Amino acid sequence: MNQVRVRFAPSPTGFLHIGGVRTALFNWLFARQQQGVFLLRIEDTDQSRSTDESIQAIIDGMKWVGLDWDEGPFRQTDRMDLYRSHAKKLLETGHAYWCVCKAEELEARRKEAEAKGVSPRYDGRCRNLGISRPAGDAALRFKAPREGQTVVDDLIKGKIEFDNTILDDVIVLRSNGYPTYNFSVVVDDALMRITHVVRGDDHLTNTPRQIPIFEALGFAVPRFGHLPMILGSDKTRLSKRHGATSIMAYKDMGYLPDAMVNYLVRLGWSHGDQELFTRQELIEKFAWDHVQTSAAVFNPDKLLWMNAEYIKTSPPHHVAQALVPLLEQAGLQEAVESVSGESLAQLVVLVKERAKTLVDMVHWVRPYFGESVLFDREAAKKFLTPTIAPLLQKLLSRFEAVPSFSKQGWEEIFKKLVEDEGVKMGAVAQPVRVALTGRTASPGLFEVMEVLGRERTLFRLRKGIERASTG
RNA sequence: GUCCCCAUCGUCUAGCCUGGCCUAGGACAUUGCCCUUUCAAGGCAGUAACACGGGUUCAAAUCCCGUUGGGGACACCA
């Protein structure tokens, strides 16, 4: 059995799309499971749309999401000689011919055909002209078979039959000497010995165009698998108007790469009722026969839920690490530097049940940096009132009387006070909460005190009393 | 227009290949209740689907045909 070789072959014409990531993911999973080879190839033969920034975006995106490749990145523009020599071979073996039709003419004819409601295909007028050395601009066309059938035995969709009569004589080499997509993929997939071509559904009809080219060149035809598309909530192709589609946008929104991967794979693939998978499980359990055949709607709510799950269950230091850049972006770089990795992980533990994203987490974690805290105006106005000040003062005194902090001990002191004063728990808890965190919502009071430590707790309590007394 | 693909709760899906175990399961979202010092988290419960029409069969979500609906492709883009 030959070693599995798969590839991800994006064109660098913008950011890395989450649909692209999903395609890459299925390839990567299969490669890792089969102990095969996963390679990255940049399809940049459209020089007018390809940019270096986009190539960098692809690489950054792949790295962020943890998809490592074994070979590449290859750039098609570095491989021009290969396409030209293979095009020449097609010409020599009678599988291709020069076409001198002008692009504008073709365009006009296509429009005309469309207007008549006829299939807008190339009419093959240069096919039998036998032009051996074109005088001016000419494109090289592949002589597609005109009878019989091309059968694709798809990994995902099963057997699909195409009548060869629908085939066009596709352009193989543009008049500027650049290969077209349908030709360069074939040459590359063959030369890179790709065993399984797994790509989006939108390429399904390209497959019967490509197979005859493989055959004409004398190459083995790989197996194909076509992944269903990702749709937006209105069931049209996922695009900007449905929300963020760039993988890096999700990084910025505070998503964990593992959550992203889990969600994207699970969108269109299933393993019984299981929702959460480690990467290792994904690699072990992945199977083509459980890849969905129909398109799937991207559901940001479920992704958000999954991200929250990962925030709750990932190792805290791991989450803390991912949090650091976002803290820095939020202007907390000094605070971050003054704090150890361990205490940052402690903060993560403190707030992880409340944060669905790392961006949320930045908000939750903010009150625990620095000596004093910024009071939310509404919160202070409502809970830090002159009426409550004496009670807070009593609490402060009782705390001060204890030389060292203990969570259980201070909780007992607190409850004793509530009991002695005959007030409701909440009547004291909320003002204390505002004094300690500046807000009305926070983790449990005594967890907060534990993170703050004795001195800061007392300090903030005093500050709170000050604020309460002055109104 | 032509060709191709697809069709189970609002969404992701299990079940379909190898008909009976389906009174159609799980998850997200949503609703209610519980827990509770706040906000979350958590627990429990509920609402909610086999697109439609014909066959085949003792029996169809499952097999066959058609209809409808959705998506994709038809470039000197990839």
Coordinates of N, CA, C and O in Angstrom, one line a residue, chain A residues 144-301:
Chain A
A144 N -10.1 17.8 -25.1 CA -10.9 17.0 -24.2 C -11.6 15.9 -25.0 O -12.0 16.1 -26.1
P145 N -11.8 14.7 -24.4 CA -12.5 13.7 -25.0 C -14.0 14.1 -25.3 O -14.5 14.9 -24.5
R146 N -14.5 13.6 -26.4 CA -15.9 14.1 -26.7 C -16.9 13.0 -26.6 O -18.1 13.2 -26.9
E147 N -16.5 11.8 -26.3 CA -17.4 10.8 -26.1 C -17.1 9.9 -24.9 O -16.0 10.1 -24.3
G148 N -18.0 9.1 -24.5 CA -17.8 8.3 -23.3 C -18.1 9.0 -22.0 O -18.7 10.1 -22.1
Q149 N -17.7 8.5 -20.9 CA -18.0 9.0 -19.6 C -16.7 9.1 -18.8 O -15.8 8.4 -19.0
T150 N -16.7 10.1 -17.9 CA -15.7 10.1 -16.9 C -16.4 9.8 -15.5 O -17.3 10.5 -15.2
V151 N -15.8 8.8 -14.9 CA -16.4 8.5 -13.6 C -15.5 8.8 -12.4 O -14.3 8.6 -12.5
V152 N -16.1 9.5 -11.5 CA -15.4 9.9 -10.3 C -15.9 9.0 -9.1 O -17.1 9.1 -8.9
D153 N -15.0 8.3 -8.5 CA -15.5 7.5 -7.3 C -15.1 8.3 -6.1 O -14.0 8.1 -5.6
D154 N -16.0 9.2 -5.7 CA -15.7 10.2 -4.6 C -15.6 9.5 -3.3 O -16.5 8.7 -2.9
L155 N -14.6 9.9 -2.5 CA -14.5 9.4 -1.1 C -15.7 9.7 -0.2 O -16.0 9.0 0.7
I156 N -16.3 10.8 -0.5 CA -17.4 11.3 0.3 C -18.8 11.0 -0.4 O -19.7 10.5 0.2
K157 N -18.9 11.3 -1.6 CA -20.2 11.3 -2.3 C -20.4 10.0 -3.1 O -21.5 9.8 -3.6
G158 N -19.4 9.2 -3.2 CA -19.6 7.9 -4.0 C -19.5 8.1 -5.4 O -18.9 9.1 -5.9
K159 N -20.0 7.2 -6.2 CA -19.8 7.2 -7.7 C -20.6 8.4 -8.3 O -21.8 8.5 -8.2
I160 N -19.9 9.1 -9.2 CA -20.5 10.2 -9.9 C -20.1 10.1 -11.4 O -18.9 10.0 -11.6
E161 N -21.1 10.1 -12.2 CA -20.8 9.9 -13.7 C -21.0 11.2 -14.4 O -22.0 11.9 -14.2
F162 N -20.1 11.5 -15.3 CA -20.2 12.7 -16.1 C -20.1 12.3 -17.6 O -19.2 11.5 -17.9
D163 N -21.0 12.8 -18.4 CA -20.9 12.6 -19.8 C -19.8 13.5 -20.4 O -19.7 14.7 -20.1
N164 N -18.9 12.9 -21.2 CA -17.8 13.7 -21.7 C -18.3 14.8 -22.7 O -17.5 15.7 -23.0
T165 N -19.5 14.6 -23.1 CA -20.0 15.7 -24.1 C -20.1 17.0 -23.4 O -20.1 18.0 -24.1
I166 N -20.1 17.1 -22.1 CA -20.2 18.4 -21.4 C -18.8 19.1 -21.3 O -18.7 20.2 -21.0
L167 N -17.8 18.3 -21.7 CA -16.4 18.8 -21.5 C -16.1 19.9 -22.5 O -16.4 19.8 -23.7
D168 N -15.4 20.9 -22.0 CA -14.9 22.0 -22.8 C -13.4 21.7 -23.1 O -12.8 21.0 -22.4
D169 N -12.9 22.3 -24.2 CA -11.5 22.2 -24.4 C -10.8 23.3 -23.5 O -10.7 24.5 -24.0
V170 N -10.5 23.0 -22.3 CA -10.0 24.0 -21.4 C -8.6 24.6 -21.8 O -7.8 23.9 -22.4
I171 N -8.4 25.8 -21.5 CA -7.1 26.4 -21.7 C -6.1 25.9 -20.7 O -6.4 25.8 -19.5
V172 N -5.0 25.5 -21.2 CA -3.9 24.9 -20.4 C -2.8 25.9 -20.1 O -2.3 26.0 -19.0
L173 N -2.5 26.6 -21.1 CA -1.5 27.7 -21.0 C -2.1 29.0 -21.5 O -2.6 29.0 -22.7
R174 N -2.1 30.0 -20.7 CA -2.6 31.3 -21.2 C -1.7 31.9 -22.2 O -0.5 31.5 -22.3
S175 N -2.2 32.9 -22.9 CA -1.3 33.5 -24.0 C -0.1 34.2 -23.3 O 0.9 34.5 -24.0
N176 N -0.2 34.5 -22.0 CA 1.0 35.1 -21.3 C 2.0 34.0 -20.8 O 2.9 34.3 -20.1
G177 N 1.7 32.8 -21.2 CA 2.6 31.7 -20.8 C 2.3 31.1 -19.4 O 2.9 30.1 -19.1
Y178 N 1.4 31.7 -18.7 CA 1.1 31.1 -17.4 C 0.1 30.0 -17.5 O -0.8 30.0 -18.3
P179 N 0.2 28.9 -16.7 CA -0.7 27.8 -16.7 C -2.0 28.3 -16.1 O -2.0 29.2 -15.2
T180 N -3.1 27.6 -16.4 CA -4.4 27.9 -15.7 C -4.5 26.8 -14.6 O -3.8 25.8 -14.6
Y181 N -5.4 27.1 -13.7 CA -5.6 26.3 -12.5 C -5.8 24.8 -12.9 O -5.1 24.0 -12.3
N182 N -6.7 24.5 -13.8 CA -7.0 23.1 -14.1 C -5.8 22.3 -14.6 O -5.8 21.1 -14.5
F183 N -4.9 23.1 -15.1 CA -3.7 22.4 -15.6 C -2.6 22.3 -14.5 O -2.0 21.2 -14.3
S184 N -2.3 23.4 -13.9 CA -1.3 23.4 -12.9 C -1.6 22.4 -11.7 O -0.7 21.8 -11.2
V185 N -2.9 22.3 -11.3 CA -3.2 21.3 -10.3 C -2.9 19.9 -10.7 O -2.3 19.2 -9.9
V186 N -3.2 19.6 -11.9 CA -3.0 18.3 -12.4 C -1.5 17.9 -12.4 O -1.0 16.9 -11.8
V187 N -0.7 18.9 -13.0 CA 0.8 18.6 -13.0 C 1.3 18.5 -11.6 O 2.1 17.6 -11.3
D188 N 0.9 19.4 -10.7 CA 1.4 19.4 -9.4 C 1.0 18.1 -8.6 O 1.7 17.5 -7.9
D189 N -0.3 17.9 -8.7 CA -0.8 16.7 -7.9 C -0.1 15.4 -8.4 O 0.2 14.5 -7.6
A190 N 0.1 15.4 -9.7 CA 0.8 14.2 -10.2 C 2.3 14.2 -9.8 O 2.7 13.2 -9.2
L191 N 3.0 15.3 -10.0 CA 4.4 15.3 -9.7 C 4.6 15.2 -8.2 O 5.7 14.7 -7.7
M192 N 3.7 15.7 -7.4 CA 3.9 15.6 -5.9 C 3.3 14.3 -5.4 O 3.3 14.1 -4.2
R193 N 2.9 13.5 -6.3 CA 2.4 12.1 -6.0 C 1.3 12.1 -5.0 O 1.3 11.3 -4.0
I194 N 0.4 13.0 -5.2 CA -0.8 13.1 -4.3 C -1.7 11.9 -4.5 O -2.0 11.6 -5.6
T195 N -2.0 11.2 -3.4 CA -2.8 10.0 -3.5 C -4.3 10.3 -3.4 O -5.2 9.6 -3.9
H196 N -4.6 11.4 -2.6 CA -6.0 11.7 -2.4 C -6.2 13.2 -2.5 O -5.6 14.0 -1.7
V197 N -7.0 13.6 -3.4 CA -7.2 15.1 -3.6 C -8.5 15.4 -2.9 O -9.6 15.0 -3.3
V198 N -8.4 16.1 -1.8 CA -9.6 16.4 -1.0 C -9.7 17.9 -1.0 O -8.8 18.6 -0.5
R199 N -10.9 18.4 -1.5 CA -11.1 19.8 -1.6 C -12.5 20.1 -1.5 O -13.3 19.2 -1.3
G200 N -12.9 21.4 -1.7 CA -14.3 21.8 -1.5 C -15.2 21.3 -2.7 O -14.7 21.0 -3.8
D201 N -16.4 21.1 -2.3 CA -17.5 20.8 -3.2 C -17.5 21.6 -4.5 O -17.9 21.1 -5.6
D202 N -17.1 22.8 -4.4 CA -17.1 23.7 -5.6 C -16.2 23.2 -6.7 O -16.3 23.7 -7.8
H203 N -15.3 22.3 -6.4 CA -14.4 21.8 -7.4 C -14.9 20.5 -8.0 O -14.3 19.9 -8.9
L204 N -16.1 20.0 -7.6 CA -16.6 18.8 -8.1 C -16.6 18.7 -9.6 O -16.2 17.7 -10.2
T205 N -17.1 19.7 -10.2 CA -17.2 19.7 -11.7 C -15.9 19.9 -12.4 O -15.8 19.8 -13.6
N206 N -14.9 20.3 -11.6 CA -13.5 20.4 -12.2 C -12.9 19.1 -12.4 O -12.1 18.9 -13.2
T207 N -13.3 18.2 -11.5 CA -12.7 16.8 -11.5 C -12.8 16.1 -12.9 O -11.8 15.6 -13.3
P208 N -14.0 16.0 -13.5 CA -14.0 15.4 -14.8 C -13.2 16.1 -15.9 O -12.8 15.5 -16.9
R209 N -12.9 17.4 -15.7 CA -12.0 18.1 -16.6 C -10.6 17.7 -16.4 O -9.7 17.7 -17.3
Q210 N -10.2 17.4 -15.1 CA -8.8 17.2 -14.8 C -8.4 15.7 -15.0 O -7.3 15.5 -15.5
I211 N -9.3 14.8 -14.8 CA -9.0 13.4 -15.0 C -8.4 13.1 -16.4 O -7.4 12.4 -16.5
P212 N -9.0 13.6 -17.5 CA -8.5 13.3 -18.8 C -7.1 13.9 -19.0 O -6.3 13.3 -19.8
I213 N -6.8 15.0 -18.3 CA -5.4 15.5 -18.4 C -4.4 14.6 -17.7 O -3.3 14.4 -18.3
F214 N -4.8 14.1 -16.5 CA -3.9 13.1 -15.9 C -3.6 12.0 -16.9 O -2.4 11.6 -17.1
E215 N -4.7 11.5 -17.5 CA -4.5 10.4 -18.4 C -3.7 10.7 -19.6 O -2.8 9.9 -20.0
A216 N -3.9 11.9 -20.2 CA -3.2 12.2 -21.4 C -1.7 12.4 -21.1 O -0.8 12.1 -21.9
L217 N -1.4 12.8 -19.9 CA 0.0 12.9 -19.5 C 0.6 11.6 -19.0 O 1.8 11.5 -18.7
G218 N -0.2 10.6 -19.0 CA 0.3 9.3 -18.5 C 0.5 9.1 -17.0 O 1.2 8.3 -16.6
F219 N -0.2 10.0 -16.3 CA -0.1 9.9 -14.8 C -1.2 9.0 -14.2 O -2.3 8.9 -14.8
A220 N -0.9 8.5 -13.1 CA -1.9 7.8 -12.3 C -2.9 8.8 -11.8 O -2.6 9.9 -11.4
V221 N -4.2 8.4 -11.9 CA -5.3 9.4 -11.4 C -5.4 9.1 -9.9 O -5.6 8.0 -9.4
P222 N -5.3 10.2 -9.1 CA -5.5 10.1 -7.6 C -7.0 9.8 -7.3 O -7.8 9.9 -8.2
R223 N -7.2 9.5 -6.0 CA -8.6 9.5 -5.6 C -9.1 10.9 -5.2 O -8.3 11.7 -4.9
F224 N -10.4 11.1 -5.3 CA -10.9 12.4 -5.0 C -11.9 12.4 -3.9 O -12.6 11.4 -3.7
G225 N -12.0 13.5 -3.2 CA -13.0 13.6 -2.1 C -13.5 15.0 -2.1 O -12.6 16.0 -2.1
H226 N -14.8 15.2 -2.2 CA -15.3 16.6 -2.2 C -16.1 17.0 -1.0 O -17.2 16.4 -0.8
L227 N -15.6 17.9 -0.2 CA -16.2 18.3 1.0 C -17.3 19.3 0.8 O -17.2 20.2 0.0
P228 N -18.5 19.1 1.5 CA -19.6 20.0 1.3 C -19.2 21.4 1.8 O -18.3 21.6 2.7
M229 N -19.9 22.4 1.3 CA -19.6 23.8 1.6 C -20.1 24.2 3.0 O -20.9 23.5 3.6
I230 N -19.5 25.3 3.5 CA -20.1 25.9 4.7 C -21.0 27.1 4.3 O -20.6 27.9 3.4
L231 N -22.2 27.1 4.8 CA -23.1 28.1 4.5 C -23.3 29.1 5.6 O -23.1 28.8 6.8
G232 N -23.8 30.2 5.3 CA -24.2 31.2 6.3 C -25.6 30.9 6.8 O -26.3 30.0 6.3
S233 N -26.1 31.7 7.8 CA -27.4 31.4 8.4 C -28.6 31.5 7.3 O -29.6 30.9 7.5
D234 N -28.4 32.2 6.2 CA -29.4 32.2 5.2 C -29.2 31.2 4.1 O -29.8 31.2 3.1
K235 N -28.3 30.2 4.4 CA -28.1 29.1 3.6 C -27.4 29.5 2.2 O -27.5 28.7 1.3
T236 N -26.8 30.6 2.2 CA -26.0 30.9 1.0 C -24.5 30.8 1.5 O -24.2 30.7 2.7
R237 N -23.7 30.7 0.5 CA -22.2 30.5 0.8 C -21.8 31.5 1.8 O -22.0 32.6 1.8
L238 N -21.0 30.9 2.8 CA -20.5 31.8 3.9 C -19.7 32.9 3.4 O -18.7 32.7 2.7
S239 N -20.0 34.1 3.8 CA -19.3 35.3 3.4 C -19.3 36.3 4.5 O -19.9 36.2 5.5
K240 N -18.6 37.4 4.2 CA -18.4 38.5 5.2 C -19.7 38.9 5.8 O -19.7 39.2 7.0
R241 N -20.8 39.0 5.0 CA -22.0 39.5 5.6 C -22.6 38.6 6.7 O -23.5 39.0 7.4
H242 N -22.1 37.4 6.8 CA -22.6 36.5 7.8 C -21.7 36.7 9.1 O -22.0 36.0 10.1
G243 N -20.7 37.5 9.1 CA -19.8 37.7 10.2 C -18.4 37.4 9.8 O -18.1 37.3 8.6
A244 N -17.5 37.2 10.8 CA -16.1 37.0 10.5 C -15.9 35.7 9.8 O -16.5 34.6 10.1
T245 N -15.1 35.7 8.7 CA -14.8 34.4 8.0 C -13.3 34.2 8.0 O -12.8 33.1 7.6
S246 N -12.5 35.2 8.4 CA -11.0 35.0 8.5 C -10.7 34.2 9.8 O -11.2 34.6 10.8
I247 N -9.8 33.2 9.6 CA -9.5 32.4 10.8 C -8.8 33.3 11.9 O -9.1 33.2 13.1
M248 N -8.0 34.3 11.4 CA -7.3 35.1 12.4 C -8.3 36.1 13.1 O -8.0 36.5 14.2
A249 N -9.4 36.4 12.5 CA -10.4 37.2 13.2 C -10.9 36.5 14.5 O -11.2 37.1 15.5
Y250 N -10.9 35.1 14.4 CA -11.4 34.4 15.6 C -10.3 34.4 16.7 O -10.6 34.3 17.8
K251 N -9.1 34.4 16.2 CA -8.0 34.6 17.2 C -8.2 35.9 18.0 O -8.2 35.9 19.2
D252 N -8.5 36.9 17.2 CA -8.6 38.3 17.8 C -9.9 38.3 18.7 O -9.9 39.1 19.6
M253 N -10.9 37.6 18.4 CA -12.1 37.6 19.2 C -12.0 36.7 20.4 O -12.9 36.6 21.2
G254 N -10.8 36.1 20.6 CA -10.6 35.4 21.8 C -11.0 33.9 21.8 O -11.3 33.3 22.8
Y255 N -10.9 33.3 20.6 CA -11.2 31.9 20.5 C -9.9 31.1 20.6 O -8.8 31.5 20.2
L256 N -10.0 29.9 21.2 CA -8.9 29.0 21.4 C -8.7 28.2 20.1 O -9.7 27.7 19.6
P257 N -7.5 28.0 19.6 CA -7.4 27.2 18.4 C -8.0 25.8 18.5 O -8.5 25.3 17.5
D258 N -7.8 25.2 19.6 CA -8.4 23.8 19.8 C -9.9 23.8 19.6 O -10.5 22.9 19.1
A259 N -10.5 24.9 20.1 CA -12.0 25.0 20.0 C -12.4 25.1 18.6 O -13.3 24.5 18.1
M260 N -11.6 26.0 17.9 CA -11.9 26.3 16.5 C -11.8 25.0 15.7 O -12.6 24.7 14.9
V261 N -10.7 24.2 15.9 CA -10.5 23.0 15.2 C -11.6 22.0 15.5 O -12.2 21.4 14.6
N262 N -12.0 21.8 16.8 CA -13.0 20.9 17.2 C -14.3 21.3 16.5 O -15.0 20.4 15.9
Y263 N -14.7 22.5 16.5 CA -15.9 23.0 15.9 C -15.9 22.7 14.4 O -16.9 22.2 13.8
L264 N -14.9 23.2 13.7 CA -14.8 23.1 12.3 C -14.8 21.6 11.8 O -15.5 21.3 10.8
V265 N -14.2 20.7 12.5 CA -14.2 19.3 12.1 C -15.6 18.7 12.3 O -16.1 18.0 11.5
R266 N -16.2 19.1 13.4 CA -17.5 18.6 13.8 C -18.6 19.1 12.9 O -19.6 18.5 12.8
L267 N -18.3 20.2 12.2 CA -19.2 20.8 11.3 C -19.1 20.0 10.0 O -18.3 20.3 9.1
G268 N -19.9 18.9 9.8 CA -19.8 18.1 8.6 C -19.2 16.8 8.8 O -19.0 16.0 7.9
W269 N -18.8 16.5 10.1 CA -18.3 15.2 10.4 C -18.8 14.8 11.8 O -19.0 15.7 12.6
S270 N -19.1 13.6 12.0 CA -19.6 13.2 13.3 C -19.0 11.8 13.7 O -18.6 11.0 12.9
H271 N -19.0 11.6 15.0 CA -18.7 10.3 15.5 C -19.7 10.0 16.6 O -19.5 10.3 17.8
G272 N -20.8 9.4 16.2 CA -21.9 9.2 17.1 C -22.4 10.5 17.7 O -22.5 11.5 17.0
D273 N -22.6 10.5 19.0 CA -23.1 11.7 19.7 C -22.0 12.5 20.3 O -22.3 13.5 21.0
Q274 N -20.7 12.2 20.1 CA -19.7 12.9 20.7 C -19.5 14.3 20.1 O -19.5 14.5 18.9
E275 N -19.3 15.3 21.0 CA -19.1 16.6 20.5 C -17.7 17.1 20.7 O -17.2 17.9 19.9
L276 N -17.1 16.8 21.9 CA -15.8 17.3 22.2 C -14.7 16.2 21.9 O -14.9 15.0 22.4
F277 N -13.7 16.6 21.2 CA -12.6 15.7 20.9 C -11.3 16.3 21.1 O -11.1 17.5 20.8
T278 N -10.3 15.5 21.7 CA -9.0 16.0 21.7 C -8.4 15.8 20.3 O -9.0 15.1 19.5
R279 N -7.3 16.5 20.0 CA -6.8 16.4 18.7 C -6.4 14.9 18.4 O -6.6 14.4 17.3
Q280 N -5.9 14.2 19.4 CA -5.5 12.8 19.2 C -6.7 12.0 18.9 O -6.7 11.1 18.0
E281 N -7.8 12.3 19.5 CA -9.1 11.5 19.3 C -9.6 11.8 17.8 O -10.0 10.9 17.2
L282 N -9.4 13.0 17.4 CA -9.8 13.4 16.1 C -9.1 12.6 15.1 O -9.6 12.0 14.1
I283 N -7.8 12.5 15.3 CA -6.9 11.8 14.4 C -7.3 10.3 14.4 O -7.4 9.7 13.3
E284 N -7.6 9.8 15.5 CA -7.9 8.3 15.6 C -9.3 8.0 15.0 O -9.5 7.0 14.4
K285 N -10.2 8.9 15.3 CA -11.6 8.5 15.0 C -12.1 9.0 13.6 O -13.2 8.6 13.2
F286 N -11.3 9.9 13.0 CA -11.8 10.5 11.7 C -12.0 9.4 10.7 O -11.2 8.4 10.6
A287 N -13.1 9.5 9.9 CA -13.4 8.6 8.9 C -14.2 9.2 7.8 O -15.1 10.0 8.1
W288 N -13.9 8.9 6.5 CA -14.6 9.5 5.4 C -16.1 9.2 5.4 O -16.9 10.0 5.0
D289 N -16.4 8.0 5.8 CA -17.8 7.6 5.7 C -18.7 8.3 6.7 O -19.9 8.2 6.7
H290 N -18.1 9.1 7.6 CA -19.0 9.9 8.5 C -18.9 11.3 8.2 O -19.3 12.2 8.9
V291 N -18.3 11.7 7.0 CA -18.3 13.0 6.6 C -19.6 13.3 5.9 O -20.1 12.5 5.0
Q292 N -20.3 14.3 6.2 CA -21.6 14.7 5.7 C -21.6 15.0 4.2 O -20.6 15.5 3.7
T293 N -22.6 14.6 3.5 CA -22.7 14.8 2.1 C -23.3 16.2 1.7 O -23.2 16.7 0.6
S294 N -24.0 16.7 2.7 CA -24.7 18.0 2.4 C -24.0 19.2 3.1 O -23.3 19.0 4.1
A295 N -24.3 20.4 2.6 CA -23.7 21.6 3.1 C -24.2 21.8 4.5 O -25.2 21.4 4.9
A296 N -23.3 22.5 5.3 CA -23.7 22.8 6.7 C -23.7 24.3 7.0 O -22.8 25.0 6.5
V297 N -24.6 24.7 7.8 CA -24.7 26.1 8.2 C -23.8 26.4 9.4 O -23.8 25.6 10.4
F298 N -23.0 27.4 9.3 CA -22.0 27.8 10.3 C -22.8 28.4 11.4 O -23.6 29.3 11.3
N299 N -22.6 27.8 12.7 CA -23.4 28.3 13.8 C -22.5 28.9 14.9 O -21.9 28.2 15.7
P300 N -22.4 30.2 14.9 CA -21.5 30.9 15.8 C -21.9 30.6 17.3 O -21.0 30.6 18.1
D301 N -23.1 30.4 17.6 CA -23.5 30.1 18.9 C -22.9 28.8 19.5 O -22.4 28.7 20.6

